[in-house]
Amino acid sequence: MSKDGGLPLNAEVFVGPLATLEDGKGTFSPTSSTLIYGETDAVLVDAQHLHPDIKALGDMIERRGRRLTTIYVTHGHADHYYGITELMRRFPTARAFATRGVVDYIRENADFQERQWRQMFGSRVAIPSDIPEVVDDGLSLEGHALSILELGQADIAPSTALHVPAIDLIVPGDLVYNGIHMMLGLSGPKQWDEWYANVDKLERMKPKMIVAGHKKPEASDREVERIFAETKGYIRDFADAAVQATSAEELVTVITAKYPDFGNPWTLRFSARSRFPRRV
Ligand SMILES: [Zn+2]
């Protein structure tokens, strides 16, 4: 029995594989979706964005045999919510939710993101015809509270995390990465400080499991100390190197030397170029 009396919950993580961009030159990070399930029902956090991955995620949900009630979207980037329409068609009991701020972000950026994603992924991308509903209170699963942490800044703002106290799980979207180069190219030094402080806040909650929005498929979600240390270290190292480097190439070289095993170097090149836009 768990603390609040119901049967314990479980979590299963799906990771969509590294995706090659249409131009053949870049790759997109492996992206996670987390299924939290009890005896009969399930809640999904983040929905993938490419047809083959949404299909494989749906197959995983089907294998679990629980009734999907809710898809929670952590933030408004397409890679985390584009799959909602396909998934709600396949699982008609499910409704998609996000915070007011995230829904506003999705509406405001819908056209821009659609153009960007079509350019990056062509016919593989699943453009949704739905927008998540605004979640009023927190969510719940079989009597267990699932609380929403409205943290603000991660790679974009607003960003949120879902906390599942019954199993000490946090699903933080792109606030935290696991073995993958982080997207620092959509914000600047002030936002990086806020992002770092938000990671600190999550760390102080001492979760036992944390599922990064972008992670190496084989990386453990339970090595929480390592995950937090690497995420904070990467933000700090990139911020320091961004000040000292004199070119995007130099910035890439410095960070690659510190994080030689991290996946998807395309993100690092993107972030570095955004600091030196006229030099590349
Ligand atoms: Zn993402």
mmCIF file with all atom_site columns, N, CA and C in Angstrom, residues 19-24 26-28 49-50 75-82 105-106 108-128 155-156 174 183 185-187 266-267 270-271 274:
data_model
loop_
_atom_site.group_PDB
_atom_site.id
_atom_site.type_symbol
_atom_site.label_atom_id
_atom_site.label_alt_id
_atom_site.label_comp_id
_atom_site.label_asym_id
_atom_site.label_entity_id
_atom_site.label_seq_id
_atom_site.pdbx_PDB_ins_code
_atom_site.Cartn_x
_atom_site.Cartn_y
_atom_site.Cartn_z
_atom_site.occupancy
_atom_site.B_iso_or_equiv
_atom_site.pdbx_formal_charge
_atom_site.auth_seq_id
_atom_site.auth_comp_id
_atom_site.auth_asym_id
_atom_site.auth_atom_id
_atom_site.pdbx_PDB_model_num
ATOM 1   N N  . ALA A 1 19  ? 16.354 11.018 -34.412 1.00 0.00 ? 19  ALA A N  1
ATOM 2   C CA . ALA A 1 19  ? 15.737 11.162 -35.739 1.00 0.00 ? 19  ALA A CA 1
ATOM 3   C C  . ALA A 1 19  ? 16.633 12.005 -36.649 1.00 0.00 ? 19  ALA A C  1
ATOM 4   N N  . THR A 1 20  ? 16.820 11.552 -37.879 1.00 0.00 ? 20  THR A N  1
ATOM 5   C CA . THR A 1 20  ? 17.607 12.315 -38.847 1.00 0.00 ? 20  THR A CA 1
ATOM 6   C C  . THR A 1 20  ? 16.736 13.396 -39.476 1.00 0.00 ? 20  THR A C  1
ATOM 7   N N  . LEU A 1 21  ? 17.293 14.608 -39.601 1.00 0.00 ? 21  LEU A N  1
ATOM 8   C CA . LEU A 1 21  ? 16.533 15.705 -40.199 1.00 0.00 ? 21  LEU A CA 1
ATOM 9   C C  . LEU A 1 21  ? 16.486 15.557 -41.721 1.00 0.00 ? 21  LEU A C  1
ATOM 10  N N  . GLU A 1 22  ? 15.508 16.207 -42.330 1.00 0.00 ? 22  GLU A N  1
ATOM 11  C CA . GLU A 1 22  ? 15.300 16.087 -43.780 1.00 0.00 ? 22  GLU A CA 1
ATOM 12  C C  . GLU A 1 22  ? 16.526 16.516 -44.582 1.00 0.00 ? 22  GLU A C  1
ATOM 13  N N  . ASP A 1 23  ? 17.282 17.490 -44.066 1.00 0.00 ? 23  ASP A N  1
ATOM 14  C CA . ASP A 1 23  ? 18.449 17.968 -44.811 1.00 0.00 ? 23  ASP A CA 1
ATOM 15  C C  . ASP A 1 23  ? 19.612 16.976 -44.753 1.00 0.00 ? 23  ASP A C  1
ATOM 16  N N  . GLY A 1 24  ? 19.457 15.930 -43.948 1.00 0.00 ? 24  GLY A N  1
ATOM 17  C CA . GLY A 1 24  ? 20.499 14.904 -43.861 1.00 0.00 ? 24  GLY A CA 1
ATOM 18  C C  . GLY A 1 24  ? 21.711 15.328 -43.059 1.00 0.00 ? 24  GLY A C  1
ATOM 19  N N  . GLY A 1 26  ? 21.595 17.038 -39.897 1.00 0.00 ? 26  GLY A N  1
ATOM 20  C CA . GLY A 1 26  ? 21.416 17.098 -38.448 1.00 0.00 ? 26  GLY A CA 1
ATOM 21  C C  . GLY A 1 26  ? 20.599 15.941 -37.917 1.00 0.00 ? 26  GLY A C  1
ATOM 22  N N  . THR A 1 27  ? 20.545 15.859 -36.597 1.00 0.00 ? 27  THR A N  1
ATOM 23  C CA . THR A 1 27  ? 19.718 14.838 -35.946 1.00 0.00 ? 27  THR A CA 1
ATOM 24  C C  . THR A 1 27  ? 18.965 15.482 -34.794 1.00 0.00 ? 27  THR A C  1
ATOM 25  N N  . PHE A 1 28  ? 17.866 14.857 -34.419 1.00 0.00 ? 28  PHE A N  1
ATOM 26  C CA . PHE A 1 28  ? 17.033 15.368 -33.327 1.00 0.00 ? 28  PHE A CA 1
ATOM 27  C C  . PHE A 1 28  ? 17.084 14.378 -32.174 1.00 0.00 ? 28  PHE A C  1
ATOM 28  N N  . HIS A 1 49  ? 6.256  13.127 -31.470 1.00 0.00 ? 49  HIS A N  1
ATOM 29  C CA . HIS A 1 49  ? 5.914  14.063 -32.553 1.00 0.00 ? 49  HIS A CA 1
ATOM 30  C C  . HIS A 1 49  ? 6.001  13.468 -33.952 1.00 0.00 ? 49  HIS A C  1
ATOM 31  N N  . LEU A 1 50  ? 6.566  12.279 -34.098 1.00 0.00 ? 50  LEU A N  1
ATOM 32  C CA . LEU A 1 50  ? 6.724  11.666 -35.424 1.00 0.00 ? 50  LEU A CA 1
ATOM 33  C C  . LEU A 1 50  ? 5.866  10.396 -35.519 1.00 0.00 ? 50  LEU A C  1
ATOM 34  N N  . HIS A 1 75  ? 5.388  21.041 -21.740 1.00 0.00 ? 75  HIS A N  1
ATOM 35  C CA . HIS A 1 75  ? 5.651  22.370 -22.286 1.00 0.00 ? 75  HIS A CA 1
ATOM 36  C C  . HIS A 1 75  ? 5.280  22.386 -23.760 1.00 0.00 ? 75  HIS A C  1
ATOM 37  N N  . GLY A 1 76  ? 5.333  23.575 -24.361 1.00 0.00 ? 76  GLY A N  1
ATOM 38  C CA . GLY A 1 76  ? 4.706  23.750 -25.657 1.00 0.00 ? 76  GLY A CA 1
ATOM 39  C C  . GLY A 1 76  ? 5.536  23.436 -26.886 1.00 0.00 ? 76  GLY A C  1
ATOM 40  N N  . HIS A 1 77  ? 6.641  22.736 -26.733 1.00 0.00 ? 77  HIS A N  1
ATOM 41  C CA . HIS A 1 77  ? 7.415  22.369 -27.919 1.00 0.00 ? 77  HIS A CA 1
ATOM 42  C C  . HIS A 1 77  ? 6.784  21.167 -28.614 1.00 0.00 ? 77  HIS A C  1
ATOM 43  N N  . ALA A 1 78  ? 6.804  21.228 -29.953 1.00 0.00 ? 78  ALA A N  1
ATOM 44  C CA . ALA A 1 78  ? 6.109  20.228 -30.761 1.00 0.00 ? 78  ALA A CA 1
ATOM 45  C C  . ALA A 1 78  ? 6.524  18.792 -30.439 1.00 0.00 ? 78  ALA A C  1
ATOM 46  N N  . ASP A 1 79  ? 7.804  18.591 -30.114 1.00 0.00 ? 79  ASP A N  1
ATOM 47  C CA . ASP A 1 79  ? 8.261  17.210 -29.879 1.00 0.00 ? 79  ASP A CA 1
ATOM 48  C C  . ASP A 1 79  ? 7.603  16.583 -28.658 1.00 0.00 ? 79  ASP A C  1
ATOM 49  N N  . HIS A 1 80  ? 6.906  17.387 -27.851 1.00 0.00 ? 80  HIS A N  1
ATOM 50  C CA . HIS A 1 80  ? 6.266  16.861 -26.642 1.00 0.00 ? 80  HIS A CA 1
ATOM 51  C C  . HIS A 1 80  ? 4.746  16.796 -26.745 1.00 0.00 ? 80  HIS A C  1
ATOM 52  N N  . TYR A 1 81  ? 4.158  17.449 -27.782 1.00 0.00 ? 81  TYR A N  1
ATOM 53  C CA . TYR A 1 81  ? 2.690  17.399 -27.819 1.00 0.00 ? 81  TYR A CA 1
ATOM 54  C C  . TYR A 1 81  ? 2.081  17.046 -29.172 1.00 0.00 ? 81  TYR A C  1
ATOM 55  N N  . TYR A 1 82  ? 2.853  17.048 -30.254 1.00 0.00 ? 82  TYR A N  1
ATOM 56  C CA . TYR A 1 82  ? 2.237  16.816 -31.565 1.00 0.00 ? 82  TYR A CA 1
ATOM 57  C C  . TYR A 1 82  ? 1.484  15.488 -31.641 1.00 0.00 ? 82  TYR A C  1
ATOM 58  N N  . TYR A 1 105 ? 1.210  29.277 -25.035 1.00 0.00 ? 105 TYR A N  1
ATOM 59  C CA . TYR A 1 105 ? 2.437  29.153 -25.840 1.00 0.00 ? 105 TYR A CA 1
ATOM 60  C C  . TYR A 1 105 ? 2.145  28.354 -27.121 1.00 0.00 ? 105 TYR A C  1
ATOM 61  N N  . ILE A 1 106 ? 1.413  27.256 -26.955 1.00 0.00 ? 106 ILE A N  1
ATOM 62  C CA . ILE A 1 106 ? 1.090  26.410 -28.113 1.00 0.00 ? 106 ILE A CA 1
ATOM 63  C C  . ILE A 1 106 ? 0.294  27.206 -29.152 1.00 0.00 ? 106 ILE A C  1
ATOM 64  N N  . GLU A 1 108 ? 0.130  30.494 -29.561 1.00 0.00 ? 108 GLU A N  1
ATOM 65  C CA . GLU A 1 108 ? 0.903  31.604 -30.131 1.00 0.00 ? 108 GLU A CA 1
ATOM 66  C C  . GLU A 1 108 ? 1.963  31.127 -31.118 1.00 0.00 ? 108 GLU A C  1
ATOM 67  N N  . ASN A 1 109 ? 2.464  29.908 -30.930 1.00 0.00 ? 109 ASN A N  1
ATOM 68  C CA . ASN A 1 109 ? 3.568  29.421 -31.760 1.00 0.00 ? 109 ASN A CA 1
ATOM 69  C C  . ASN A 1 109 ? 3.151  28.346 -32.764 1.00 0.00 ? 109 ASN A C  1
ATOM 70  N N  . ALA A 1 110 ? 1.841  28.118 -32.886 1.00 0.00 ? 110 ALA A N  1
ATOM 71  C CA . ALA A 1 110 ? 1.375  26.994 -33.703 1.00 0.00 ? 110 ALA A CA 1
ATOM 72  C C  . ALA A 1 110 ? 1.866  27.087 -35.151 1.00 0.00 ? 110 ALA A C  1
ATOM 73  N N  . ASP A 1 111 ? 1.697  28.228 -35.792 1.00 0.00 ? 111 ASP A N  1
ATOM 74  C CA . ASP A 1 111 ? 2.071  28.344 -37.208 1.00 0.00 ? 111 ASP A CA 1
ATOM 75  C C  . ASP A 1 111 ? 3.581  28.241 -37.391 1.00 0.00 ? 111 ASP A C  1
ATOM 76  N N  . PHE A 1 112 ? 4.301  28.932 -36.536 1.00 0.00 ? 112 PHE A N  1
ATOM 77  C CA . PHE A 1 112 ? 5.762  28.922 -36.615 1.00 0.00 ? 112 PHE A CA 1
ATOM 78  C C  . PHE A 1 112 ? 6.307  27.503 -36.416 1.00 0.00 ? 112 PHE A C  1
ATOM 79  N N  . GLN A 1 113 ? 5.793  26.822 -35.389 1.00 0.00 ? 113 GLN A N  1
ATOM 80  C CA . GLN A 1 113 ? 6.300  25.464 -35.122 1.00 0.00 ? 113 GLN A CA 1
ATOM 81  C C  . GLN A 1 113 ? 5.950  24.506 -36.263 1.00 0.00 ? 113 GLN A C  1
ATOM 82  N N  . GLU A 1 114 ? 4.757  24.686 -36.824 1.00 0.00 ? 114 GLU A N  1
ATOM 83  C CA . GLU A 1 114 ? 4.367  23.785 -37.916 1.00 0.00 ? 114 GLU A CA 1
ATOM 84  C C  . GLU A 1 114 ? 5.327  23.934 -39.100 1.00 0.00 ? 114 GLU A C  1
ATOM 85  N N  . ARG A 1 115 ? 5.651  25.187 -39.430 1.00 0.00 ? 115 ARG A N  1
ATOM 86  C CA . ARG A 1 115 ? 6.607  25.423 -40.535 1.00 0.00 ? 115 ARG A CA 1
ATOM 87  C C  . ARG A 1 115 ? 7.959  24.797 -40.210 1.00 0.00 ? 115 ARG A C  1
ATOM 88  N N  . GLN A 1 116 ? 8.429  25.039 -38.983 1.00 0.00 ? 116 GLN A N  1
ATOM 89  C CA . GLN A 1 116 ? 9.732  24.534 -38.552 1.00 0.00 ? 116 GLN A CA 1
ATOM 90  C C  . GLN A 1 116 ? 9.767  22.995 -38.592 1.00 0.00 ? 116 GLN A C  1
ATOM 91  N N  . TRP A 1 117 ? 8.717  22.389 -38.052 1.00 0.00 ? 117 TRP A N  1
ATOM 92  C CA . TRP A 1 117 ? 8.719  20.923 -37.936 1.00 0.00 ? 117 TRP A CA 1
ATOM 93  C C  . TRP A 1 117 ? 8.563  20.256 -39.305 1.00 0.00 ? 117 TRP A C  1
ATOM 94  N N  . ARG A 1 118 ? 7.758  20.878 -40.203 1.00 0.00 ? 118 ARG A N  1
ATOM 95  C CA . ARG A 1 118 ? 7.626  20.304 -41.547 1.00 0.00 ? 118 ARG A CA 1
ATOM 96  C C  . ARG A 1 118 ? 8.971  20.365 -42.273 1.00 0.00 ? 118 ARG A C  1
ATOM 97  N N  . GLN A 1 119 ? 9.673  21.459 -42.059 1.00 0.00 ? 119 GLN A N  1
ATOM 98  C CA . GLN A 1 119 ? 10.984 21.611 -42.690 1.00 0.00 ? 119 GLN A CA 1
ATOM 99  C C  . GLN A 1 119 ? 11.969 20.560 -42.144 1.00 0.00 ? 119 GLN A C  1
ATOM 100 N N  . MET A 1 120 ? 11.903 20.314 -40.844 1.00 0.00 ? 120 MET A N  1
ATOM 101 C CA . MET A 1 120 ? 12.857 19.389 -40.236 1.00 0.00 ? 120 MET A CA 1
ATOM 102 C C  . MET A 1 120 ? 12.530 17.923 -40.515 1.00 0.00 ? 120 MET A C  1
ATOM 103 N N  . PHE A 1 121 ? 11.229 17.584 -40.572 1.00 0.00 ? 121 PHE A N  1
ATOM 104 C CA . PHE A 1 121 ? 10.869 16.159 -40.608 1.00 0.00 ? 121 PHE A CA 1
ATOM 105 C C  . PHE A 1 121 ? 9.973  15.762 -41.772 1.00 0.00 ? 121 PHE A C  1
ATOM 106 N N  . GLY A 1 122 ? 9.580  16.700 -42.625 1.00 0.00 ? 122 GLY A N  1
ATOM 107 C CA . GLY A 1 122 ? 8.759  16.375 -43.786 1.00 0.00 ? 122 GLY A CA 1
ATOM 108 C C  . GLY A 1 122 ? 7.493  15.614 -43.419 1.00 0.00 ? 122 GLY A C  1
ATOM 109 N N  . SER A 1 123 ? 7.233  14.508 -44.145 1.00 0.00 ? 123 SER A N  1
ATOM 110 C CA . SER A 1 123 ? 5.968  13.784 -43.956 1.00 0.00 ? 123 SER A CA 1
ATOM 111 C C  . SER A 1 123 ? 5.960  12.931 -42.685 1.00 0.00 ? 123 SER A C  1
ATOM 112 N N  . ARG A 1 124 ? 7.085  12.866 -41.987 1.00 0.00 ? 124 ARG A N  1
ATOM 113 C CA . ARG A 1 124 ? 7.086  12.050 -40.756 1.00 0.00 ? 124 ARG A CA 1
ATOM 114 C C  . ARG A 1 124 ? 6.369  12.742 -39.608 1.00 0.00 ? 124 ARG A C  1
ATOM 115 N N  . VAL A 1 125 ? 6.189  14.058 -39.708 1.00 0.00 ? 125 VAL A N  1
ATOM 116 C CA . VAL A 1 125 ? 5.673  14.799 -38.556 1.00 0.00 ? 125 VAL A CA 1
ATOM 117 C C  . VAL A 1 125 ? 4.142  14.706 -38.469 1.00 0.00 ? 125 VAL A C  1
ATOM 118 N N  . ALA A 1 126 ? 3.657  14.531 -37.260 1.00 0.00 ? 126 ALA A N  1
ATOM 119 C CA . ALA A 1 126 ? 2.219  14.401 -37.006 1.00 0.00 ? 126 ALA A CA 1
ATOM 120 C C  . ALA A 1 126 ? 1.685  15.750 -36.539 1.00 0.00 ? 126 ALA A C  1
ATOM 121 N N  . ILE A 1 127 ? 1.159  16.544 -37.496 1.00 0.00 ? 127 ILE A N  1
ATOM 122 C CA . ILE A 1 127 ? 0.587  17.841 -37.098 1.00 0.00 ? 127 ILE A CA 1
ATOM 123 C C  . ILE A 1 127 ? -0.748 17.582 -36.396 1.00 0.00 ? 127 ILE A C  1
ATOM 124 N N  . PRO A 1 128 ? -0.907 18.047 -35.167 1.00 0.00 ? 128 PRO A N  1
ATOM 125 C CA . PRO A 1 128 ? -2.148 17.739 -34.441 1.00 0.00 ? 128 PRO A CA 1
ATOM 126 C C  . PRO A 1 128 ? -3.294 18.650 -34.852 1.00 0.00 ? 128 PRO A C  1
ATOM 127 N N  . ASP A 1 155 ? 14.442 25.026 -21.347 1.00 0.00 ? 155 ASP A N  1
ATOM 128 C CA . ASP A 1 155 ? 14.948 25.482 -22.650 1.00 0.00 ? 155 ASP A CA 1
ATOM 129 C C  . ASP A 1 155 ? 14.026 26.552 -23.221 1.00 0.00 ? 155 ASP A C  1
ATOM 130 N N  . ILE A 1 156 ? 12.749 26.483 -22.840 1.00 0.00 ? 156 ILE A N  1
ATOM 131 C CA . ILE A 1 156 ? 11.814 27.579 -23.119 1.00 0.00 ? 156 ILE A CA 1
ATOM 132 C C  . ILE A 1 156 ? 10.994 27.839 -21.855 1.00 0.00 ? 156 ILE A C  1
ATOM 133 N N  . ASP A 1 174 ? 11.783 19.211 -20.495 1.00 0.00 ? 174 ASP A N  1
ATOM 134 C CA . ASP A 1 174 ? 13.153 19.548 -20.885 1.00 0.00 ? 174 ASP A CA 1
ATOM 135 C C  . ASP A 1 174 ? 13.876 20.416 -19.846 1.00 0.00 ? 174 ASP A C  1
ATOM 136 N N  . MET A 1 183 ? 19.585 21.900 -25.033 1.00 0.00 ? 183 MET A N  1
ATOM 137 C CA . MET A 1 183 ? 19.205 22.987 -25.938 1.00 0.00 ? 183 MET A CA 1
ATOM 138 C C  . MET A 1 183 ? 19.328 24.339 -25.220 1.00 0.00 ? 183 MET A C  1
ATOM 139 N N  . GLY A 1 185 ? 20.354 27.043 -26.955 1.00 0.00 ? 185 GLY A N  1
ATOM 140 C CA . GLY A 1 185 ? 20.361 28.032 -28.027 1.00 0.00 ? 185 GLY A CA 1
ATOM 141 C C  . GLY A 1 185 ? 19.069 28.802 -28.184 1.00 0.00 ? 185 GLY A C  1
ATOM 142 N N  . LEU A 1 186 ? 18.077 28.544 -27.343 1.00 0.00 ? 186 LEU A N  1
ATOM 143 C CA . LEU A 1 186 ? 16.806 29.264 -27.446 1.00 0.00 ? 186 LEU A CA 1
ATOM 144 C C  . LEU A 1 186 ? 16.659 30.293 -26.333 1.00 0.00 ? 186 LEU A C  1
ATOM 145 N N  . SER A 1 187 ? 17.730 30.475 -25.553 1.00 0.00 ? 187 SER A N  1
ATOM 146 C CA . SER A 1 187 ? 17.677 31.413 -24.427 1.00 0.00 ? 187 SER A CA 1
ATOM 147 C C  . SER A 1 187 ? 19.083 31.967 -24.211 1.00 0.00 ? 187 SER A C  1
ATOM 148 N N  . TRP A 1 266 ? 24.316 17.626 -32.645 1.00 0.00 ? 266 TRP A N  1
ATOM 149 C CA . TRP A 1 266 ? 23.655 18.654 -33.455 1.00 0.00 ? 266 TRP A CA 1
ATOM 150 C C  . TRP A 1 266 ? 23.088 19.754 -32.559 1.00 0.00 ? 266 TRP A C  1
ATOM 151 N N  . THR A 1 267 ? 22.524 19.371 -31.404 1.00 0.00 ? 267 THR A N  1
ATOM 152 C CA . THR A 1 267 ? 21.976 20.379 -30.486 1.00 0.00 ? 267 THR A CA 1
ATOM 153 C C  . THR A 1 267 ? 23.072 21.312 -29.989 1.00 0.00 ? 267 THR A C  1
ATOM 154 N N  . PHE A 1 270 ? 23.899 23.739 -32.731 1.00 0.00 ? 270 PHE A N  1
ATOM 155 C CA . PHE A 1 270 ? 22.813 24.730 -32.811 1.00 0.00 ? 270 PHE A CA 1
ATOM 156 C C  . PHE A 1 270 ? 22.971 25.777 -31.711 1.00 0.00 ? 270 PHE A C  1
ATOM 157 N N  . SER A 1 271 ? 23.174 25.311 -30.471 1.00 0.00 ? 271 SER A N  1
ATOM 158 C CA . SER A 1 271 ? 23.292 26.238 -29.334 1.00 0.00 ? 271 SER A CA 1
ATOM 159 C C  . SER A 1 271 ? 24.516 27.141 -29.502 1.00 0.00 ? 271 SER A C  1
ATOM 160 N N  . SER A 1 274 ? 24.009 29.861 -32.086 1.00 0.00 ? 274 SER A N  1
ATOM 161 C CA . SER A 1 274 ? 23.111 30.932 -31.646 1.00 0.00 ? 274 SER A CA 1
ATOM 162 C C  . SER A 1 274 ? 23.858 31.985 -30.822 1.00 0.00 ? 274 SER A C  1
#
